[in-house]
Amino acid sequence: MISEKNYELGSRSSIIREIFSFGQMRKAQVGADKVYDFSLGNPSIPAPDSVKRAILDLVETQKEEIHAYTAAAGDMGVRDTIAQSLNRRFDEEFTAANIFMTCGAAASLNICIHALANEGDEFIVFAPFFPEYRCWVEGVGAILRTVRPEAPGFQIDFEDFERQLSEKTKAVIVNSPNNPSGVVYSEETITRLGDMLREKSREYGKPIYLITDEPYREIVYDGCQVPFVTKYYRDTLVCYSYSKALSLPGERIGYIAVPKRVQDYERLMPAVAGSARVLGFVCAPSLFQQVVARCVEDTGDINAYKRNRDLLYQGLTRLGYTCIMPQGAFYLFVQAMEEDAAAFCERAKKYDLLLVPSDDFGCPGYVRIAYCVAEETIVNAMPAFEKLAKEYGK
Amino acid sequence: MISEKNYELGSRSSIIREIFSFGQMRKAQVGADKVYDFSLGNPSIPAPDSVKRAILDLVETQKEEIHAYTAAAGDMGVRDTIAQSLNRRFDEEFTAANIFMTCGAAASLNICIHALANEGDEFIVFAPFFPEYRCWVEGVGAILRTVRPEAPGFQIDFEDFERQLSEKTKAVIVNSPNNPSGVVYSEETITRLGDMLREKSREYGKPIYLITDEPYREIVYDGCQVPFVTKYYRDTLVCYSYSKALSLPGERIGYIAVPKRVQDYERLMPAVAGSARVLGFVCAPSLFQQVVARCVEDTGDINAYKRNRDLLYQGLTRLGYTCIMPQGAFYLFVQAMEEDAAAFCERAKKYDLLLVPSDDFGCPGYVRIAYCVAEETIVNAMPAFEKLAKEYGK
């Protein structure tokens, strides 16, 4: 009687949430310090002080309009501030008109997908990929095609990518720095991606859009530079969220940025607005629009994540685990010590180690370890990781 | 190439927004005090002090978790507080499990529609109705059927309602206190509505759900009681928003409440979660979840709206305008002085009077006057209303 499709989506709770719930139960049983929960991508470092100062100042001194509806695309001053910041940092030419404020990355992505998709269109993603992509693409009646993982470096398997491209391809979604691998696409990868998309767009006589999902853009280490994709490929829609870099995941605030030179721009921006409307997003939260404008180039203390990464990477490789050293985000993507990653995670649970199997990311045989946790969680978890490795003869 | 449907939705900007933009331009030309802008339902009275105190206290004293992801359905403590408040006020038996926090009424409604709808299902609304209903119902591939207005009282035309009901009816949407008429459905109306839905559900051997859209529930005058619909009809989904009563429209915070006794409840709540997921709502804004829990029974100064209503109603009827005295919301629904309400509004513009024609609300021949404005706007607008009436020989 009710919507079968949405019932399925809601009842098949995500594996990540399931593990998290198990963790909550175990913490109540044995104590929080005895459970090593690496399941969730919830930033562990606090929002920078500037966020707190911005909220206090806005609420104490500003007019009541801080809680009023903004235009559907967001407050003009906020959009202008963000445009200017992007121009400064990435040599772009955005104005407020190119920025559409959203309720975070999920909203940004889903709005872009809805703005582009017609029945039967195909969207391509690269494994490993964020599982919600499937939900949004299929939700609008389009088809998700996945490109096989390019292990162990997790750049792009261009051979398989070329096989997946066709006249039906409406858009390609990239997520770099990547969840779950932590990998940052190199300039070489992005250049080659742009070249192939240009070639195929020409061949098919229609644009293939590139959607970038980049909430982790500022969370990079070792001086790593994340290529700003609009500079490498014209028909790019940028999806951003302040969830990770400003540690505001619950506040649902982000944006879509579309350069004016993008093909069919004059029709695309109204389609973005129409998609936000049909999905039920009236405007992005008004107070936090102002907050992010005041903190537009701030981040939390990214160094804390770097320390966690180094500690975890060194500890695990010393114990015989295999993984690459990621340059961004806050995930380590480690090979499971048996073929079935889910079975490996079940075994890890015996030691109260909560890891996420990689199957839902379209890349079997790995586990995602979210190291956005307190440093002592990593230190204290090492004996458990050691016992787990021993079970596999390491 | 892009989504034609969503391009249309986004480019056909709503008439309300168009009038509002015209007003902004005129204000720049002739001065804000010379333009009488009654176009938008943006609360004019400030949020109560308790909102400010809650934000300051949460940000100054609480842990960083106030900005973290909550569960998709919302923070358990917040949901429990809301459930208890509804139980106290409306003699209900809600627990946290019955409450799903959302990004405001638009999200609440769209999530409920997605949770219920299958291809070809019909949803019934009563004219005059909020135009976005059409956008959301058709957005999910369902069909909107409208019941003709029951002028001049704008309760329900039950004869026409019965004609519209069929085996295809999945749900009926009611909005009381009503936007745009300001009318509150009487207990008699709600009772009769419940009776008819029960009868038809039995006849068709399937539930017909009732969705209530009630952001104006607390904005009522003259001691008016708004019947709490779950007490009159079992299969009711309540959609609420804090936009109007707490003057927080830009913050996007509200909830869905579904009693446990609703038919297919055990599958309906997962479908609600699945719908929120497929639409891209990750969770309701986390800080404002806590804020509304602390202000759960507060409102702005509703009396200011009452003074506006009385002033406007008395002024307009004295000048020869015809309308009913509404008991709720902050709209006066006035008969246009010629058949074509849009032409009437065009003529009003000559006097810098910005009114909204009723055509998009499915009820031609009226104008909506949003009196959530400063009192002096009403006082100063009276000579303009007088000149307009004189053009029609009043």
Coordinates of C-alpha atoms in Angstrom, one line a residue, chain A residues 18-363:
Chain A
E18 CA 24.1 -0.9 12.2
I19 CA 27.7 -1.2 13.3
F20 CA 27.4 2.2 15.1
S21 CA 24.3 0.9 17.0
F22 CA 26.1 -2.3 18.0
G23 CA 28.9 0.0 19.3
Q24 CA 26.5 2.0 21.4
M25 CA 25.2 -1.2 22.9
R26 CA 28.7 -2.6 23.6
K27 CA 29.8 0.7 25.1
A28 CA 26.9 0.5 27.6
Q29 CA 28.0 -3.1 28.5
V30 CA 31.7 -2.8 28.8
G31 CA 32.5 0.9 29.0
A32 CA 33.1 3.4 26.2
D33 CA 36.9 3.2 26.6
K34 CA 36.8 -0.5 25.9
V35 CA 35.1 -0.2 22.5
Y36 CA 37.2 1.0 19.5
D37 CA 34.6 2.5 17.2
F38 CA 35.9 3.4 13.8
S39 CA 32.6 3.2 12.1
L40 CA 31.3 6.8 11.5
G41 CA 32.6 9.8 9.5
N42 CA 31.6 12.2 12.2
P43 CA 34.4 14.8 12.7
S44 CA 36.1 14.4 16.0
I45 CA 37.8 17.7 16.2
P46 CA 35.7 20.7 17.3
A47 CA 34.5 23.4 14.9
P48 CA 37.0 26.3 15.0
D49 CA 36.4 29.0 17.5
S50 CA 35.4 31.4 14.7
V51 CA 32.2 29.4 14.3
K52 CA 31.2 29.9 17.9
R53 CA 32.1 33.6 17.7
A54 CA 30.1 34.0 14.5
I55 CA 27.0 32.4 16.0
L56 CA 27.2 34.4 19.2
D57 CA 27.7 37.7 17.4
L58 CA 25.0 37.0 14.8
V59 CA 22.5 36.1 17.5
E60 CA 23.4 38.8 19.9
T61 CA 23.8 41.8 17.6
Q62 CA 22.0 41.1 14.4
K63 CA 18.5 41.8 13.4
E64 CA 15.8 39.2 13.5
E65 CA 16.2 38.6 9.8
I66 CA 18.9 36.0 10.6
H67 CA 16.1 33.5 11.0
A68 CA 14.0 34.6 8.0
Y69 CA 13.6 32.8 4.7
T70 CA 16.3 33.6 2.3
A71 CA 16.0 33.4 -1.5
A72 CA 15.9 29.8 -2.6
A73 CA 19.5 30.1 -3.8
G74 CA 20.6 31.6 -0.6
D75 CA 21.4 35.0 0.8
M76 CA 23.0 37.2 -1.9
G77 CA 25.8 38.5 0.4
V78 CA 26.7 35.0 1.5
R79 CA 26.8 33.7 -2.0
D80 CA 29.0 36.6 -3.0
T81 CA 31.4 35.9 -0.2
I82 CA 31.7 32.3 -1.2
A83 CA 32.2 33.2 -4.8
Q84 CA 35.0 35.6 -4.0
S85 CA 36.7 33.1 -1.8
L86 CA 36.7 30.5 -4.6
N87 CA 38.0 33.0 -7.0
R88 CA 40.8 33.9 -4.7
R89 CA 41.8 30.3 -4.0
F90 CA 41.2 28.7 -7.3
D91 CA 41.5 31.4 -9.9
E92 CA 37.8 31.2 -10.8
E93 CA 35.4 33.8 -12.0
F94 CA 32.3 33.1 -9.9
T95 CA 29.7 35.6 -8.9
A96 CA 26.8 35.1 -6.5
A97 CA 24.8 34.0 -9.5
N98 CA 27.0 30.9 -9.8
I99 CA 26.4 29.7 -6.2
F100 CA 23.3 27.9 -5.0
M101 CA 23.3 27.3 -1.2
T102 CA 22.2 23.9 -0.1
C103 CA 21.5 21.7 3.0
G104 CA 24.8 20.0 2.7
A105 CA 26.5 17.6 0.3
A106 CA 23.6 15.1 0.1
A107 CA 21.4 17.9 -1.0
S108 CA 24.0 19.3 -3.4
L109 CA 24.5 16.0 -5.1
N110 CA 20.8 15.0 -5.2
I111 CA 19.8 18.5 -6.6
C112 CA 22.5 18.2 -9.4
I113 CA 21.4 14.7 -10.2
H114 CA 17.7 15.8 -10.4
A115 CA 18.7 18.9 -12.5
L116 CA 20.4 16.8 -15.1
A117 CA 18.6 13.4 -15.2
N118 CA 15.9 12.3 -17.6
E119 CA 14.5 8.8 -17.7
G120 CA 17.0 6.2 -18.8
D121 CA 20.1 8.5 -18.3
E122 CA 23.2 6.9 -16.9
F123 CA 25.5 8.2 -14.2
I124 CA 29.0 6.8 -13.7
V125 CA 30.8 6.5 -10.4
F126 CA 34.2 5.0 -9.6
A127 CA 34.5 2.3 -7.0
P128 CA 35.0 2.6 -4.1
F129 CA 32.1 5.1 -3.9
F130 CA 29.8 6.5 -1.3
P131 CA 26.7 4.1 -1.2
E132 CA 24.1 6.9 -1.2
Y133 CA 25.0 7.8 -4.8
R134 CA 23.1 4.7 -5.9
C135 CA 20.1 5.7 -3.8
W136 CA 19.9 9.2 -5.4
V137 CA 20.6 8.2 -9.0
E138 CA 18.1 5.3 -8.9
G139 CA 15.6 7.5 -7.0
V140 CA 15.3 9.8 -10.0
G141 CA 14.8 6.9 -12.3
A142 CA 18.3 7.0 -13.8
I143 CA 20.9 4.2 -13.9
L144 CA 24.1 3.9 -11.9
R145 CA 27.1 2.4 -13.7
T146 CA 30.2 1.7 -11.6
V147 CA 33.8 1.6 -12.8
R148 CA 35.9 -1.1 -11.1
P149 CA 38.4 -0.1 -8.5
E150 CA 41.9 0.6 -9.5
A151 CA 43.7 -1.1 -6.6
P152 CA 45.9 -0.5 -4.8
G153 CA 46.2 3.2 -5.6
F154 CA 42.5 3.9 -6.2
Q155 CA 43.0 6.4 -8.9
I156 CA 40.8 5.7 -12.0
D157 CA 40.8 2.6 -14.1
F158 CA 40.5 4.4 -17.5
E159 CA 40.1 1.3 -19.5
D160 CA 37.0 0.2 -17.6
F161 CA 35.8 3.8 -17.5
E162 CA 35.9 4.0 -21.3
R163 CA 33.9 0.8 -21.5
Q164 CA 31.2 2.3 -19.2
L165 CA 30.8 5.6 -21.2
S166 CA 28.1 5.7 -23.8
E167 CA 25.6 8.0 -25.4
K168 CA 23.4 7.5 -22.4
T169 CA 26.0 8.9 -20.0
K170 CA 24.5 12.1 -18.5
A171 CA 27.2 12.7 -15.9
V172 CA 30.1 11.3 -14.0
I173 CA 30.5 11.7 -10.2
V174 CA 34.0 12.0 -8.7
N175 CA 34.7 12.2 -5.0
S176 CA 38.2 13.4 -4.1
P177 CA 39.6 13.3 -1.4
N178 CA 37.7 10.0 -1.4
N179 CA 35.4 8.4 1.1
P180 CA 36.3 5.5 1.8
S181 CA 39.8 5.3 0.4
G182 CA 41.2 8.7 1.5
V183 CA 42.8 9.0 -1.9
V184 CA 43.2 12.3 -3.6
Y185 CA 43.0 12.2 -7.4
S186 CA 46.3 13.4 -8.9
E187 CA 46.5 16.2 -11.4
E188 CA 47.4 13.5 -14.0
T189 CA 44.2 11.6 -13.2
I190 CA 42.0 14.7 -13.4
T191 CA 43.7 15.8 -16.6
R192 CA 43.1 12.4 -18.2
L193 CA 39.5 12.4 -17.0
G194 CA 38.9 15.7 -18.6
D195 CA 40.5 14.6 -21.8
M196 CA 38.4 11.5 -22.0
L197 CA 35.2 13.4 -21.2
R198 CA 35.9 16.0 -23.8
E199 CA 36.6 13.3 -26.4
K200 CA 33.5 11.4 -25.7
S201 CA 31.3 14.5 -25.5
R202 CA 32.6 15.4 -28.9
E203 CA 32.0 11.9 -30.2
Y204 CA 28.5 11.7 -28.9
G205 CA 27.7 15.3 -29.8
K206 CA 26.4 16.1 -26.3
P207 CA 27.9 17.3 -23.0
I208 CA 28.8 14.7 -20.4
Y209 CA 28.7 16.6 -17.1
L210 CA 31.2 16.1 -14.3
I211 CA 29.8 16.4 -10.8
T212 CA 32.4 16.7 -8.0
D213 CA 31.6 15.7 -4.5
E214 CA 34.2 17.5 -2.4
P215 CA 33.3 17.9 1.3
Y216 CA 36.9 16.7 2.1
R217 CA 38.6 19.3 -0.1
E218 CA 40.4 21.0 2.8
I219 CA 41.2 17.8 4.7
V220 CA 44.5 16.9 3.1
Y221 CA 48.0 16.3 4.4
D222 CA 51.7 16.5 3.5
G223 CA 51.1 19.6 1.4
C224 CA 48.9 17.7 -1.0
Q225 CA 47.1 19.9 -3.6
V226 CA 43.6 19.0 -4.6
P227 CA 43.1 19.9 -8.3
F228 CA 40.1 22.3 -8.6
V229 CA 38.2 20.4 -11.3
T230 CA 36.6 23.3 -13.1
K231 CA 40.0 24.2 -14.3
Y232 CA 40.5 20.8 -16.0
Y233 CA 37.0 20.3 -17.5
R234 CA 34.5 22.9 -18.5
D235 CA 31.2 21.1 -17.8
T236 CA 31.7 20.7 -14.1
L237 CA 29.2 21.1 -11.3
V238 CA 31.0 21.5 -7.9
C239 CA 29.2 20.1 -4.8
Y240 CA 30.5 21.3 -1.5
S241 CA 29.6 20.9 2.2
Y242 CA 30.9 22.5 5.3
S243 CA 30.2 19.3 7.3
K244 CA 33.8 18.0 7.4
A245 CA 36.2 21.0 7.2
L246 CA 34.2 23.1 9.6
S247 CA 33.0 20.1 11.7
L248 CA 29.3 21.0 11.2
P249 CA 27.8 17.8 9.8
G250 CA 24.5 18.1 11.7
E251 CA 23.9 21.7 10.5
R252 CA 23.3 20.7 6.9
I253 CA 25.0 23.5 5.0
G254 CA 26.9 23.5 1.7
Y255 CA 26.6 24.8 -1.9
I256 CA 26.6 24.0 -5.6
A257 CA 28.9 26.1 -7.7
V258 CA 28.4 26.1 -11.5
P259 CA 30.7 28.2 -13.8
K260 CA 29.0 30.3 -16.3
R261 CA 30.9 28.6 -19.2
V262 CA 29.2 25.2 -18.5
Q263 CA 27.2 24.1 -21.4
D264 CA 23.5 25.0 -21.2
Y265 CA 24.2 27.1 -18.1
E266 CA 21.3 29.4 -18.7
R267 CA 18.9 26.4 -18.4
L268 CA 20.9 24.5 -15.9
M269 CA 20.7 27.0 -13.0
P270 CA 16.8 27.2 -13.2
A271 CA 16.8 23.4 -13.3
V272 CA 18.9 23.4 -10.1
A273 CA 16.4 25.7 -8.5
G274 CA 13.5 23.6 -9.7
S275 CA 15.1 20.4 -8.4
A276 CA 15.7 22.0 -5.0
R277 CA 12.0 23.0 -5.0
V278 CA 10.6 19.5 -6.0
L279 CA 12.8 17.9 -3.4
G280 CA 11.4 20.1 -0.7
F281 CA 14.4 22.2 0.2
V282 CA 13.1 25.7 0.6
C283 CA 16.4 27.4 1.4
A284 CA 19.6 26.4 3.2
P285 CA 19.5 27.0 7.0
S286 CA 19.6 30.8 7.3
L287 CA 21.7 31.3 10.4
F288 CA 24.4 28.9 9.2
Q289 CA 24.5 30.6 5.8
Q290 CA 25.7 33.6 7.6
V291 CA 28.1 31.6 9.8
V292 CA 29.9 29.9 6.9
A293 CA 30.2 33.2 5.2
R294 CA 32.0 34.6 8.2
C295 CA 34.2 31.4 8.4
V296 CA 34.6 30.9 4.7
E297 CA 38.3 30.0 4.7
D298 CA 38.5 28.5 8.2
T299 CA 38.8 24.8 9.1
G300 CA 39.1 22.8 12.3
D301 CA 42.6 21.6 13.4
I302 CA 43.3 19.3 10.4
N303 CA 46.7 18.4 12.0
A304 CA 44.8 16.3 14.6
Y305 CA 43.6 14.1 11.8
K306 CA 47.1 13.9 10.3
R307 CA 48.5 12.7 13.7
N308 CA 45.7 10.1 13.8
R309 CA 46.5 9.0 10.2
D310 CA 50.2 8.6 10.9
L311 CA 49.7 6.8 14.2
L312 CA 47.1 4.4 12.7
Y313 CA 49.0 3.8 9.4
Q314 CA 52.3 3.1 11.2
G315 CA 50.7 0.9 13.8
L316 CA 48.7 -1.2 11.4
T317 CA 51.4 -1.7 8.8
R318 CA 53.8 -2.7 11.6
L319 CA 51.2 -5.4 12.6
G320 CA 51.1 -6.8 9.0
Y321 CA 48.1 -4.9 7.7
T322 CA 48.2 -3.7 4.1
C323 CA 46.9 -0.3 3.0
I324 CA 48.1 2.7 1.1
M325 CA 48.9 5.9 2.9
P326 CA 46.0 8.2 2.1
Q327 CA 46.6 11.9 1.5
G328 CA 43.1 13.2 2.5
A329 CA 39.8 12.7 4.2
F330 CA 39.9 10.8 7.5
Y331 CA 39.6 7.2 6.4
L332 CA 42.1 4.3 6.1
F333 CA 41.1 1.7 3.5
V334 CA 42.7 -1.5 4.7
Q335 CA 42.8 -4.9 3.1
A336 CA 40.7 -7.5 4.9
M337 CA 42.8 -10.5 6.0
E338 CA 40.3 -12.9 4.4
E339 CA 38.3 -12.7 1.2
D340 CA 35.0 -11.8 2.9
A341 CA 35.4 -8.4 4.4
A342 CA 32.1 -8.8 6.3
A343 CA 33.4 -12.0 8.0
F344 CA 36.6 -10.1 8.8
C345 CA 34.7 -7.3 10.5
E346 CA 32.6 -9.9 12.4
R347 CA 35.9 -11.3 13.8
A348 CA 37.1 -7.8 14.6
K349 CA 34.0 -7.3 16.7
K350 CA 35.2 -10.0 19.1
Y351 CA 37.9 -7.5 20.1
D352 CA 35.4 -4.6 20.2
L353 CA 37.0 -3.3 17.0
L354 CA 34.3 -1.7 14.9
L355 CA 35.3 -1.5 11.2
V356 CA 33.1 -1.1 8.1
P357 CA 33.3 -3.8 5.4
S358 CA 33.8 -2.3 1.9
D359 CA 31.2 -4.2 0.0
D360 CA 28.6 -1.4 0.0
F361 CA 31.3 0.9 -1.5
G362 CA 31.4 -1.4 -4.5
C363 CA 34.9 -2.7 -3.7

